Tab-separated table of C-alpha atoms in Angstrom:
chain	number	residue	atom	x	y	z
Y	10	MET	CA	-21.301	16.222	-75.055
Y	11	GLU	CA	-18.074	14.816	-74.615
Y	12	HIS	CA	-17.101	12.724	-71.024
Y	13	ILE	CA	-14.471	14.619	-68.345
Y	14	ILE	CA	-13.926	11.661	-66.458
Y	15	ARG	CA	-15.071	7.759	-66.385
Y	16	PHE	CA	-14.773	5.294	-64.434
Y	17	SER	CA	-14.083	1.664	-64.965
Y	18	LYS	CA	-15.230	-0.682	-62.229
Y	19	VAL	CA	-13.345	0.842	-59.441
Y	20	THR	CA	-13.454	-0.414	-57.181
Y	21	LYS	CA	-11.717	1.359	-53.525
Y	22	ARG	CA	-11.527	-1.366	-49.372
Y	23	PHE	CA	-10.816	0.022	-46.717
Y	24	GLY	CA	-9.542	-2.994	-44.435
Y	25	ASP	CA	-12.700	-5.325	-45.165
Y	26	LEU	CA	-14.823	-2.868	-45.920
Y	27	VAL	CA	-15.583	-2.511	-49.765
Y	28	VAL	CA	-16.000	1.501	-50.191
Y	29	LEU	CA	-16.883	1.655	-53.626
Y	30	GLU	CA	-17.459	-1.487	-55.270
Y	31	GLU	CA	-16.878	-2.463	-59.454
Y	32	LEU	CA	-18.557	1.257	-60.045
Y	33	ASP	CA	-18.471	3.026	-63.227
Y	34	PHE	CA	-20.053	6.548	-63.868
Y	35	GLU	CA	-18.985	9.093	-66.486
Y	36	VAL	CA	-19.380	12.741	-66.032
Y	37	MET	CA	-19.815	15.181	-68.884
Y	38	ALA	CA	-18.060	18.266	-69.640
Y	39	LYS	CA	-19.089	20.788	-67.793
Y	40	GLU	CA	-22.078	18.943	-66.323
Y	41	ARG	CA	-23.004	19.602	-62.176
Y	42	LEU	CA	-23.461	16.403	-60.662
Y	43	VAL	CA	-24.343	15.857	-57.488
Y	44	LEU	CA	-23.392	12.566	-55.272
Y	45	ILE	CA	-25.919	11.930	-52.376
Y	46	GLY	CA	-26.725	9.136	-50.390
Y	47	SER	CA	-26.195	8.336	-46.543
Y	48	SER	CA	-22.987	8.331	-44.642
Y	49	GLY	CA	-20.251	5.939	-45.745
Y	50	SER	CA	-21.909	4.977	-49.560
Y	51	GLY	CA	-18.903	6.056	-50.872
Y	52	LYS	CA	-19.234	10.013	-52.445
Y	53	SER	CA	-16.058	11.095	-50.591
Y	54	THR	CA	-14.151	8.204	-51.429
Y	55	ILE	CA	-15.312	9.557	-55.315
Y	56	LEU	CA	-14.178	12.680	-54.470
Y	57	ARG	CA	-10.786	11.813	-52.901
Y	58	ILE	CA	-10.162	9.258	-55.462
Y	59	LEU	CA	-10.263	12.508	-58.162
Y	60	MET	CA	-8.601	14.113	-56.014
Y	61	THR	CA	-5.181	11.801	-56.366
Y	62	LEU	CA	-6.110	10.914	-52.539
Y	63	GLU	CA	-6.875	7.168	-51.593
Y	64	LYS	CA	-5.714	5.126	-54.782
Y	65	PRO	CA	-8.410	2.814	-55.725
Y	66	ASP	CA	-7.464	-1.388	-55.781
Y	67	SER	CA	-9.238	-1.826	-58.689
Y	68	GLY	CA	-10.046	-0.610	-61.882
Y	69	PHE	CA	-9.756	2.634	-64.338
Y	70	ILE	CA	-10.253	6.740	-63.834
Y	71	GLU	CA	-10.063	8.245	-67.464
Y	72	VAL	CA	-9.986	12.394	-67.350
Y	73	GLU	CA	-9.735	14.033	-70.513
Y	74	GLY	CA	-9.290	11.368	-72.579
Y	75	GLU	CA	-5.697	10.651	-69.921
Y	76	SER	CA	-5.362	7.271	-67.297
Y	77	LEU	CA	-5.184	9.270	-64.062
Y	78	TRP	CA	-3.793	6.883	-61.957
Y	79	HIS	CA	-1.779	4.574	-64.467
Y	80	MET	CA	0.534	5.528	-67.045
Y	81	GLU	CA	1.648	3.459	-70.281
Y	82	LYS	CA	5.345	2.950	-69.926
Y	83	LYS	CA	6.670	1.065	-73.210
Y	84	GLY	CA	4.173	-0.304	-74.838
Y	85	ARG	CA	2.212	-1.149	-71.139
Y	86	ILE	CA	0.283	0.326	-68.723
Y	87	VAL	CA	2.366	0.555	-65.502
Y	88	PRO	CA	0.835	2.676	-62.138
Y	89	ALA	CA	1.506	6.202	-61.880
Y	90	THR	CA	4.613	8.139	-61.289
Y	91	GLU	CA	3.971	11.055	-58.598
Y	92	LYS	CA	5.460	13.106	-62.431
Y	93	HIS	CA	2.016	11.715	-63.833
Y	94	LEU	CA	-0.328	12.443	-60.718
Y	95	ARG	CA	1.146	15.430	-60.358
Y	96	LYS	CA	0.674	16.560	-64.791
Y	97	MET	CA	-3.596	14.975	-63.996
Y	98	ARG	CA	-3.966	17.127	-60.710
Y	99	LYS	CA	-3.607	20.574	-62.676
Y	100	LYS	CA	-7.068	19.870	-63.684
Y	101	ILE	CA	-8.470	19.351	-60.828
Y	102	GLY	CA	-9.356	21.529	-57.415
Y	103	MET	CA	-10.967	20.586	-54.810
Y	104	VAL	CA	-12.951	22.561	-51.595
Y	105	PHE	CA	-12.939	20.325	-48.628
Y	106	GLN	CA	-15.949	20.052	-45.580
Y	107	HIS	CA	-13.224	21.061	-43.036
Y	108	PHE	CA	-11.916	23.309	-45.676
Y	109	HIS	CA	-8.195	23.239	-44.438
Y	110	LEU	CA	-7.006	26.185	-44.591
Y	111	PHE	CA	-3.180	26.917	-44.000
Y	112	PRO	CA	-2.911	28.596	-40.802
Y	113	HIS	CA	-0.084	30.156	-40.656
Y	114	MET	CA	-0.577	32.444	-44.019
Y	115	THR	CA	-3.282	35.425	-44.113
Y	116	VAL	CA	-6.074	34.949	-46.313
Y	117	LEU	CA	-4.333	36.308	-49.403
Y	118	ARG	CA	-0.568	34.041	-48.855
Y	119	ASN	CA	-3.357	30.994	-49.358
Y	120	VAL	CA	-4.530	32.216	-52.632
Y	121	THR	CA	-1.342	33.499	-53.479
Y	122	GLU	CA	1.493	31.111	-52.346
Y	123	ALA	CA	0.410	28.069	-54.565
Y	124	GLN	CA	-0.286	30.610	-57.837
Y	125	ILE	CA	3.355	31.387	-56.730
Y	126	TYR	CA	5.078	28.052	-56.079
Y	127	VAL	CA	3.199	25.950	-58.472
Y	128	LEU	CA	1.830	27.494	-61.796
Y	129	GLY	CA	5.007	29.318	-61.174
Y	130	MET	CA	3.553	33.129	-61.389
Y	131	SER	CA	4.942	36.607	-60.155
Y	132	LYS	CA	4.131	37.599	-56.729
Y	133	GLU	CA	1.920	40.934	-57.648
Y	134	GLU	CA	-0.364	38.419	-60.338
Y	135	ALA	CA	-0.438	36.223	-58.233
Y	136	ARG	CA	-2.270	39.032	-55.265
Y	137	GLU	CA	-4.279	40.469	-58.119
Y	138	ARG	CA	-6.254	36.904	-59.292
Y	139	ALA	CA	-6.266	35.890	-55.758
Y	140	LEU	CA	-7.830	39.597	-55.080
Y	141	ALA	CA	-10.198	38.942	-57.781
Y	142	LEU	CA	-11.046	36.014	-56.584
Y	143	LEU	CA	-11.602	36.722	-52.832
Y	144	ASP	CA	-13.778	40.286	-53.844
Y	145	MET	CA	-15.488	37.382	-56.129
Y	146	VAL	CA	-16.505	35.589	-52.466
Y	147	GLY	CA	-17.016	38.787	-50.589
Y	148	LEU	CA	-13.879	39.106	-48.624
Y	149	SER	CA	-11.325	41.121	-50.668
Y	150	GLU	CA	-11.504	42.773	-47.024
Y	151	LYS	CA	-10.428	40.398	-44.791
Y	152	ALA	CA	-6.758	39.229	-47.502
Y	153	ASP	CA	-4.846	40.789	-44.175
Y	154	GLN	CA	-5.869	38.476	-41.717
Y	155	TYR	CA	-5.679	34.902	-40.518
Y	156	PRO	CA	-7.833	31.766	-40.937
Y	157	ALA	CA	-8.616	31.907	-36.991
Y	158	GLN	CA	-9.700	35.382	-37.499
Y	159	LEU	CA	-12.224	34.502	-40.361
Y	160	SER	CA	-15.827	31.865	-39.321
Y	161	GLY	CA	-16.406	29.042	-40.118
Y	162	GLY	CA	-18.326	30.732	-43.447
Y	163	GLN	CA	-15.749	32.778	-44.445
Y	164	LYS	CA	-13.159	30.450	-44.376
Y	165	GLN	CA	-14.627	28.364	-46.510
Y	166	ARG	CA	-15.489	30.888	-48.722
Y	167	VAL	CA	-11.921	31.525	-48.316
Y	168	ALA	CA	-10.979	27.916	-49.354
Y	169	ILE	CA	-13.804	28.325	-52.307
Y	170	ALA	CA	-11.265	31.068	-53.809
Y	171	ARG	CA	-7.917	28.909	-53.121
Y	172	ALA	CA	-8.978	26.248	-55.445
Y	173	LEU	CA	-9.595	28.431	-57.655
Y	174	ALA	CA	-6.621	30.133	-58.061
Y	175	GLN	CA	-4.992	27.147	-59.670
Y	176	ARG	CA	-7.113	27.250	-63.154
Y	177	PRO	CA	-8.494	24.082	-62.550
Y	178	GLN	CA	-11.560	22.727	-65.179
Y	179	ILE	CA	-12.889	20.149	-62.913
Y	180	LEU	CA	-13.836	21.240	-59.267
Y	181	LEU	CA	-14.614	18.819	-55.983
Y	182	PHE	CA	-17.069	20.036	-53.654
Y	183	ASP	CA	-16.823	17.375	-50.270
Y	184	GLU	CA	-19.536	18.451	-47.967
Y	185	VAL	CA	-18.460	21.635	-47.852
Y	186	THR	CA	-21.172	23.321	-46.011
Y	187	SER	CA	-21.503	20.069	-43.828
Y	188	ALA	CA	-19.261	21.656	-40.635
Y	189	LEU	CA	-20.996	25.151	-41.149
Y	190	ASP	CA	-23.438	26.866	-37.952
Y	191	PRO	CA	-26.617	26.622	-40.133
Y	192	GLU	CA	-27.066	30.330	-40.324
Y	193	LEU	CA	-23.740	29.645	-42.090
Y	194	VAL	CA	-24.582	27.990	-44.830
Y	195	GLY	CA	-26.193	30.276	-47.811
Y	196	GLU	CA	-23.206	32.086	-47.634
Y	197	VAL	CA	-21.335	29.253	-48.968
Y	198	LEU	CA	-23.970	27.779	-51.387
Y	199	LYS	CA	-25.001	30.858	-52.358
Y	200	VAL	CA	-20.919	31.585	-53.594
Y	201	LEU	CA	-21.600	28.031	-55.441
Y	202	LYS	CA	-24.305	28.893	-57.514
Y	203	ASP	CA	-22.984	31.820	-58.737
Y	204	LEU	CA	-20.239	30.650	-59.515
Y	205	ALA	CA	-22.234	27.541	-61.533
Y	206	GLN	CA	-24.127	30.528	-62.946
Y	207	GLU	CA	-20.733	33.084	-64.676
Y	208	HIS	CA	-18.683	29.551	-65.155
Y	209	GLU	CA	-18.033	26.384	-66.828
Y	210	HIS	CA	-16.304	23.957	-64.840
Y	211	THR	CA	-16.913	20.734	-64.611
Y	212	MET	CA	-18.023	20.490	-60.670
Y	213	LEU	CA	-18.711	17.296	-58.667
Y	214	ILE	CA	-20.598	18.250	-55.143
Y	215	VAL	CA	-21.013	16.110	-52.394
Y	216	THR	CA	-23.689	17.461	-50.750
Y	217	HIS	CA	-26.839	16.147	-47.072
Y	218	GLU	CA	-28.144	19.909	-48.962
Y	219	MET	CA	-30.631	19.065	-51.268
Y	220	GLY	CA	-32.526	22.142	-52.356
Y	221	PHE	CA	-29.199	23.039	-53.086
Y	222	ALA	CA	-28.825	19.418	-55.061
Y	223	ARG	CA	-32.114	20.013	-56.789
Y	224	GLU	CA	-30.866	23.576	-57.806
Y	225	ILE	CA	-27.776	23.636	-58.841
Y	226	ALA	CA	-27.965	20.012	-60.487
Y	227	ASP	CA	-27.715	18.857	-64.286
Y	228	ARG	CA	-27.522	15.359	-62.570
Y	229	ILE	CA	-28.061	13.629	-59.752
Y	230	CYS	CA	-26.220	9.742	-58.880
Y	231	PHE	CA	-27.582	7.958	-55.868
Y	232	LEU	CA	-25.340	5.796	-54.192
Y	233	ASP	CA	-25.934	2.836	-51.761
Y	234	LYS	CA	-22.815	1.001	-50.779
Y	235	GLY	CA	-20.127	1.269	-52.755
Y	236	ARG	CA	-22.654	1.751	-55.817
Y	237	ILE	CA	-24.369	4.678	-58.139
Y	238	ILE	CA	-28.406	2.941	-57.833
Y	239	GLU	CA	-29.910	5.262	-59.372
Y	240	LYS	CA	-29.084	8.854	-61.262
Y	241	GLY	CA	-30.962	11.089	-63.151
Y	242	PRO	CA	-32.416	14.708	-63.695
Y	243	PRO	CA	-33.010	16.556	-60.159
Y	244	SER	CA	-36.282	16.904	-61.395
Y	245	ARG	CA	-36.935	12.748	-61.410
Y	246	ILE	CA	-35.179	11.975	-59.131
Y	247	PHE	CA	-36.579	13.915	-56.520
Y	248	THR	CA	-40.280	13.501	-57.870
Y	249	GLU	CA	-40.040	10.315	-58.953
Y	250	PRO	CA	-37.729	8.120	-57.790
Y	251	GLU	CA	-37.123	4.524	-59.127
Y	252	MET	CA	-36.101	2.700	-56.324
Y	253	GLU	CA	-37.294	2.068	-53.307
Y	254	ARG	CA	-33.447	2.986	-51.287
Y	255	THR	CA	-33.480	6.055	-52.736
Y	256	ARG	CA	-36.587	7.005	-51.842
Y	257	GLU	CA	-36.451	5.850	-47.775
Y	258	PHE	CA	-33.275	7.469	-48.169
Y	259	LEU	CA	-35.246	10.844	-49.620
Y	260	ARG	CA	-38.417	10.434	-47.094
Y	261	ASN	CA	-36.211	10.516	-44.232
Y	262	TYR	CA	-34.564	13.780	-44.981
Y	263	ILE	CA	-37.755	15.385	-45.702
Y	264	GLU	CA	-38.822	13.965	-42.304
Y	265	VAL	CA	-35.626	15.510	-40.719
Y	266	SER	CA	-36.203	18.579	-42.262
Y	267	ASN	CA	-39.970	19.453	-41.532
Y	268	ALA	CA	-38.859	18.114	-38.581
Y	269	ILE	CA	-36.753	21.044	-38.064
Y	270	ASN	CA	-39.123	23.764	-39.826
Y	271	GLY	CA	-41.429	22.355	-37.460
Y	272	VAL	CA	-43.981	20.887	-39.894
X	6	MET	CA	39.605	28.809	1.548
X	7	ILE	CA	38.986	32.404	0.892
X	8	VAL	CA	38.204	33.734	-2.573
X	9	LYS	CA	41.098	35.748	-3.441
X	10	TRP	CA	39.113	38.155	-5.699
X	11	ASP	CA	42.540	39.647	-7.577
X	12	PHE	CA	43.531	36.901	-8.499
X	13	ALA	CA	39.904	36.013	-9.676
X	14	TRP	CA	40.449	38.949	-11.756
X	15	ASN	CA	43.473	38.084	-13.287
X	16	ILE	CA	42.213	34.901	-14.307
X	17	LEU	CA	38.744	36.119	-16.148
X	18	PRO	CA	40.244	37.060	-18.946
X	19	VAL	CA	42.304	33.758	-20.300
X	20	LEU	CA	38.686	32.253	-19.413
X	21	LEU	CA	36.685	34.523	-21.146
X	22	LYS	CA	38.901	33.527	-24.554
X	23	ALA	CA	38.246	29.998	-23.198
X	24	ALA	CA	34.860	30.617	-23.545
X	25	ILE	CA	34.575	31.956	-26.778
X	26	THR	CA	35.541	28.972	-28.261
X	27	THR	CA	32.854	27.256	-25.602
X	28	LEU	CA	30.229	29.578	-27.157
X	29	GLU	CA	31.400	28.788	-30.831
X	30	ALA	CA	30.904	25.297	-30.307
X	31	THR	CA	28.150	25.174	-28.318
X	32	ALA	CA	26.221	28.072	-32.008
X	33	LEU	CA	28.117	25.561	-34.422
X	34	GLY	CA	26.863	22.168	-32.627
X	35	TYR	CA	23.292	23.455	-32.557
X	36	ALA	CA	23.139	24.597	-35.714
X	37	MET	CA	23.956	21.498	-36.886
X	38	ALA	CA	21.714	19.561	-34.863
X	39	LEU	CA	19.236	21.672	-36.174
X	40	SER	CA	19.138	21.170	-39.768
X	41	LEU	CA	20.845	17.577	-39.042
X	42	GLY	CA	17.880	17.194	-37.252
X	43	LEU	CA	15.437	17.909	-39.358
X	44	VAL	CA	16.800	16.106	-42.448
X	45	LEU	CA	16.844	12.771	-40.295
X	46	ALA	CA	13.043	13.309	-38.908
X	47	ILE	CA	12.589	13.610	-42.908
X	48	VAL	CA	13.888	11.780	-43.864
X	49	ARG	CA	12.920	8.482	-41.211
X	50	ARG	CA	9.008	9.658	-42.661
X	51	SER	CA	10.269	8.411	-46.527
X	52	ARG	CA	7.563	5.672	-47.763
X	53	VAL	CA	10.630	3.383	-48.798
X	54	ARG	CA	11.418	1.594	-45.393
X	55	ALA	CA	15.184	1.135	-46.062
X	56	ILE	CA	15.392	4.568	-46.461
X	57	SER	CA	13.342	5.053	-43.542
X	58	TRP	CA	14.729	2.187	-41.300
X	59	THR	CA	18.139	3.336	-41.870
X	60	ALA	CA	17.506	7.294	-40.162
X	61	GLY	CA	15.657	5.043	-38.021
X	62	GLY	CA	19.051	3.315	-37.301
X	63	ILE	CA	21.463	5.982	-37.077
X	64	ILE	CA	18.608	7.580	-34.302
X	65	GLU	CA	18.628	4.917	-31.793
X	66	PHE	CA	22.331	4.151	-32.385
X	67	VAL	CA	23.100	7.277	-31.305
X	68	ARG	CA	20.725	8.325	-28.362
X	69	SER	CA	21.564	4.641	-27.361
X	70	THR	CA	25.770	5.304	-26.842
X	71	PRO	CA	27.770	7.835	-24.908
X	72	PHE	CA	28.163	10.408	-26.571
X	73	LEU	CA	32.540	10.410	-24.791
X	74	ILE	CA	32.167	7.423	-26.712
X	75	GLN	CA	30.794	8.864	-30.189
X	76	LEU	CA	33.448	11.914	-29.766
X	77	TYR	CA	36.060	9.289	-29.427
X	78	PHE	CA	34.742	7.656	-32.317
X	79	LEU	CA	34.937	10.398	-34.933
X	80	TYR	CA	39.025	11.636	-32.868
X	81	PHE	CA	40.895	8.774	-32.491
X	82	ILE	CA	38.950	6.190	-34.748
X	83	LEU	CA	38.278	7.931	-38.324
X	84	PRO	CA	41.689	8.719	-38.620
X	85	ASN	CA	42.598	5.300	-39.069
X	86	TYR	CA	39.883	5.078	-42.213
X	87	GLY	CA	42.254	8.204	-43.563
X	88	LEU	CA	39.552	10.920	-42.105
X	89	THR	CA	41.624	13.231	-39.333
X	90	LEU	CA	39.740	16.745	-38.625
X	91	PRO	CA	41.139	19.316	-36.129
X	92	ALA	CA	40.213	18.786	-32.508
X	93	PHE	CA	37.358	21.111	-32.015
X	94	VAL	CA	35.668	20.282	-35.928
X	95	THR	CA	35.316	17.402	-34.381
X	96	GLY	CA	33.510	19.210	-31.571
X	97	ILE	CA	30.786	20.360	-33.902
X	98	LEU	CA	30.860	17.379	-35.880
X	99	GLY	CA	29.807	15.584	-32.204
X	100	LEU	CA	27.861	17.921	-30.733
X	101	GLY	CA	25.667	18.383	-33.956
X	102	ILE	CA	25.291	14.514	-34.784
X	103	HIS	CA	24.681	13.560	-30.342
X	104	TYR	CA	22.073	16.692	-30.468
X	105	SER	CA	20.763	15.849	-33.918
X	106	ALA	CA	19.046	12.444	-32.932
X	107	TYR	CA	17.425	14.138	-30.468
X	108	THR	CA	15.685	16.700	-32.090
X	109	SER	CA	14.883	14.492	-34.924
X	110	GLU	CA	12.552	13.333	-32.491
X	111	VAL	CA	10.908	16.645	-31.476
X	112	TYR	CA	11.050	17.470	-35.025
X	113	ARG	CA	8.791	14.519	-36.289
X	114	ALA	CA	6.765	14.813	-32.839
X	115	GLY	CA	5.797	18.587	-34.480
X	116	ILE	CA	5.334	16.960	-37.990
X	117	GLU	CA	3.056	14.768	-36.695
X	118	GLY	CA	0.683	17.023	-34.710
X	119	ILE	CA	0.248	18.887	-38.119
X	120	PRO	CA	-3.299	17.216	-39.248
X	121	GLN	CA	-3.827	15.389	-42.275
X	122	GLY	CA	-5.721	18.091	-43.932
X	123	GLN	CA	-2.958	19.950	-44.107
X	124	TRP	CA	-1.210	17.573	-45.877
X	125	GLU	CA	-4.858	16.745	-48.389
X	126	ALA	CA	-5.108	20.443	-49.326
X	127	ALA	CA	-1.132	20.675	-50.355
X	128	ARG	CA	-1.288	18.066	-52.875
X	129	SER	CA	-5.027	18.858	-53.587
X	130	LEU	CA	-3.222	22.320	-55.405
X	131	ASN	CA	-0.588	20.463	-56.533
X	132	PHE	CA	2.488	21.404	-54.509
X	133	THR	CA	5.806	18.871	-54.916
X	134	LYS	CA	6.393	16.749	-51.351
X	135	LEU	CA	9.359	19.439	-50.539
X	136	GLN	CA	7.615	22.505	-51.539
X	137	ILE	CA	4.102	20.676	-49.227
X	138	TYR	CA	7.193	20.517	-45.845
X	139	ARG	CA	9.232	23.802	-46.751
X	140	ARG	CA	5.831	26.116	-47.381
X	141	ILE	CA	3.603	23.875	-45.375
X	142	ILE	CA	4.018	21.404	-42.817
X	143	ILE	CA	7.281	23.196	-41.556
X	144	PRO	CA	6.286	26.804	-40.922
X	145	GLN	CA	2.802	25.316	-38.542
X	146	ALA	CA	5.891	22.303	-36.998
X	147	ILE	CA	7.795	25.078	-35.600
X	148	PRO	CA	6.546	27.523	-33.211
X	149	PRO	CA	5.145	24.219	-30.966
X	150	ILE	CA	8.057	22.891	-30.568
X	151	VAL	CA	10.426	25.904	-29.558
X	152	PRO	CA	10.277	25.551	-26.556
X	153	ALA	CA	11.452	21.610	-26.547
X	154	LEU	CA	14.597	22.862	-29.297
X	155	GLY	CA	15.615	25.409	-27.018
X	156	ASN	CA	15.707	23.298	-24.075
X	157	TYR	CA	18.899	21.257	-26.121
X	158	LEU	CA	20.353	24.215	-26.890
X	159	VAL	CA	20.820	24.711	-23.017
X	160	GLY	CA	21.707	20.595	-23.164
X	161	MET	CA	24.216	21.161	-25.512
X	162	ILE	CA	25.986	24.103	-23.822
X	163	LYS	CA	26.277	22.300	-20.807
X	164	ASP	CA	28.146	18.918	-22.528
X	165	THR	CA	30.201	20.983	-24.182
X	166	PRO	CA	32.899	20.533	-20.960
X	167	ILE	CA	33.110	16.614	-22.501
X	168	LEU	CA	34.934	18.127	-25.728
X	169	SER	CA	37.815	18.743	-23.328
X	170	ALA	CA	38.800	15.156	-23.353
X	171	ILE	CA	39.870	15.213	-26.881
X	172	ALA	CA	41.866	18.445	-25.828
X	173	VAL	CA	39.431	20.995	-27.377
X	174	VAL	CA	40.236	23.459	-24.984
X	175	GLU	CA	37.522	25.229	-23.962
X	176	ILE	CA	36.271	27.626	-20.391
X	177	MET	CA	36.227	24.157	-18.594
X	178	GLN	CA	39.807	22.772	-19.727
X	179	ARG	CA	40.496	26.654	-19.212
X	180	ALA	CA	39.354	25.984	-15.815
X	181	LYS	CA	41.472	22.858	-15.038
X	182	ILE	CA	44.947	24.430	-16.546
X	183	ILE	CA	44.742	27.225	-14.609
X	184	GLY	CA	44.029	25.003	-11.103
X	185	SER	CA	46.729	22.259	-12.281
X	186	GLU	CA	49.594	25.320	-12.768
X	187	THR	CA	48.649	27.862	-9.853
X	188	PHE	CA	47.250	25.118	-7.265
X	189	ARG	CA	44.137	26.843	-6.580
X	190	TYR	CA	40.458	25.450	-8.470
X	191	LEU	CA	38.310	27.548	-5.984
X	192	GLU	CA	38.492	30.848	-8.754
X	193	PRO	CA	38.382	29.333	-11.792
X	194	ILE	CA	35.667	27.166	-11.467
X	195	THR	CA	33.888	28.959	-9.085
X	196	MET	CA	33.558	31.083	-12.245
X	197	VAL	CA	33.108	28.919	-14.932
X	198	GLY	CA	29.664	27.555	-13.134
X	199	ILE	CA	28.790	31.427	-12.926
X	200	PHE	CA	29.483	31.771	-16.912
X	201	PHE	CA	27.117	27.963	-17.573
X	202	LEU	CA	24.351	30.066	-14.962
X	203	LEU	CA	24.427	32.425	-16.634
X	204	VAL	CA	24.751	31.850	-20.769
X	205	SER	CA	21.420	29.036	-19.393
X	206	LEU	CA	19.889	31.920	-18.081
X	207	VAL	CA	20.592	33.996	-21.297
X	208	PHE	CA	19.793	30.951	-23.307
X	209	SER	CA	16.491	30.771	-21.716
X	210	ALA	CA	15.282	34.080	-21.555
X	211	PHE	CA	16.062	33.636	-25.331
X	212	ILE	CA	14.241	31.035	-26.199
X	213	ARG	CA	11.094	32.261	-24.633
X	214	LYS	CA	11.330	35.722	-26.721
X	215	VAL	CA	11.689	33.340	-29.709
X	216	GLU	CA	8.540	31.168	-28.924
X	217	ARG	CA	6.278	34.160	-28.334
X	218	GLY	CA	7.743	35.029	-31.716
X	219	VAL	CA	7.227	33.263	-33.460
X	220	SER	CA	3.984	31.973	-32.099
X	221	MET	CA	0.133	32.691	-34.225
X	222	ASP	CA	-1.671	34.465	-31.362
X	223	ARG	CA	1.266	37.040	-31.933
X	224	ARG	CA	1.311	36.463	-35.481
X	225	ILE	CA	-2.796	37.487	-35.619
X	226	GLU	CA	-1.939	39.806	-33.049
X	227	LYS	CA	0.226	41.874	-35.277
X	228	ALA	CA	-2.277	41.431	-38.232
X	229	MET	CA	-5.354	43.078	-35.771
X	230	GLU	CA	-2.746	46.085	-35.244
X	231	ILE	CA	-1.824	47.234	-38.623
X	232	LYS	CA	-5.730	47.011	-39.823
X	233	GLY	CA	-6.956	48.750	-36.460
């Protein structure tokens, strides 16, 4: 299989804080890659750089064989223009921790707006497709309501439909259940699992839901302090992690979830 | 001095005619202040320093100099550079430019109040910068600032008498002319005062109506009505 995303020596700093340090990694086409690690380890930054919301300080990133943050001009490599970034962004969609639905638009318009004004689809086409996607996430009856009228889980499902409407090949999920009440996590995870089963998107998922990670992932990357220190299939990472740091992280996680479950 | 009701009745049509000039100048000046202010607010947020500083400089300059001086500049000095405009047009331009410096600050506050996540979501959906402003940011930024923008409408109409300094015959100037011709100021000036009072009250009521009309609560209520 061929890689669809490649990071080469990508470094990102916020002031003195090094968030990603000379990161190298690849994602295969149609792969479901889950990024785990404690907060501040740089997981979300990887997604945000891919979505072009953060600019890396150094290094190269390729998406489908094309440089994301750079372009060639008269035989020289120069920083990407907004035009180039817009071309690259077409391939990628993102779902955020805090949903970021547009509060002034109905659920339906949240899903149609970019189809109409970015993809140039007709209003009827966009509407039809939006209703089909809302149906897929189980919210077609909420089409005429506003985000403020929805629960967190419903908002997140609309956000997933909104991202899918742009037909990206690559989907980024940034802690999509972390802002939800515990009883609403399941409905969002179910949508993601259905999506993974029925479609062929390349998915990069940052999550703290280890059960879900184990179920959905083709491969897990464990990040610590801006580096990927361990990667492999979930069956191995969760049962016999090689690195002490990974073991410690998973142990803490298991203790916490046992405490919650009263074990 | 006793109010002469028949005199007041006689000058009413003349004053009302001048009132139309006042209202026209306000309407056009306000329309300009609203649009130019928005442009200034957006330009000021440009990442290119030279552009944002220029916009900031214009705003600061306009806010820090008296309206009357700006008006004189447009009316008496610009003709030296070949730009001669009718008094009425100059008055509208003056009001529009002066108030755009204030409305731009209001817009700026409105725009800054929109959470960063809205920009990020819009960007990830690949909207252009202009589309993000037009479809995502401005529609959310405006409803909360309607009252503040509305205050400047009331403020502007009360500034229109200054236009008399460049020979625009608006309602106040007309009242002064009547006074100097008839040696009676009580009726015309009182009537002008009442005019401004009434118009300000109407404007305020109008603004409250707009405020309620554009609020999210109202939209959600409507969505519920349709559903129920």
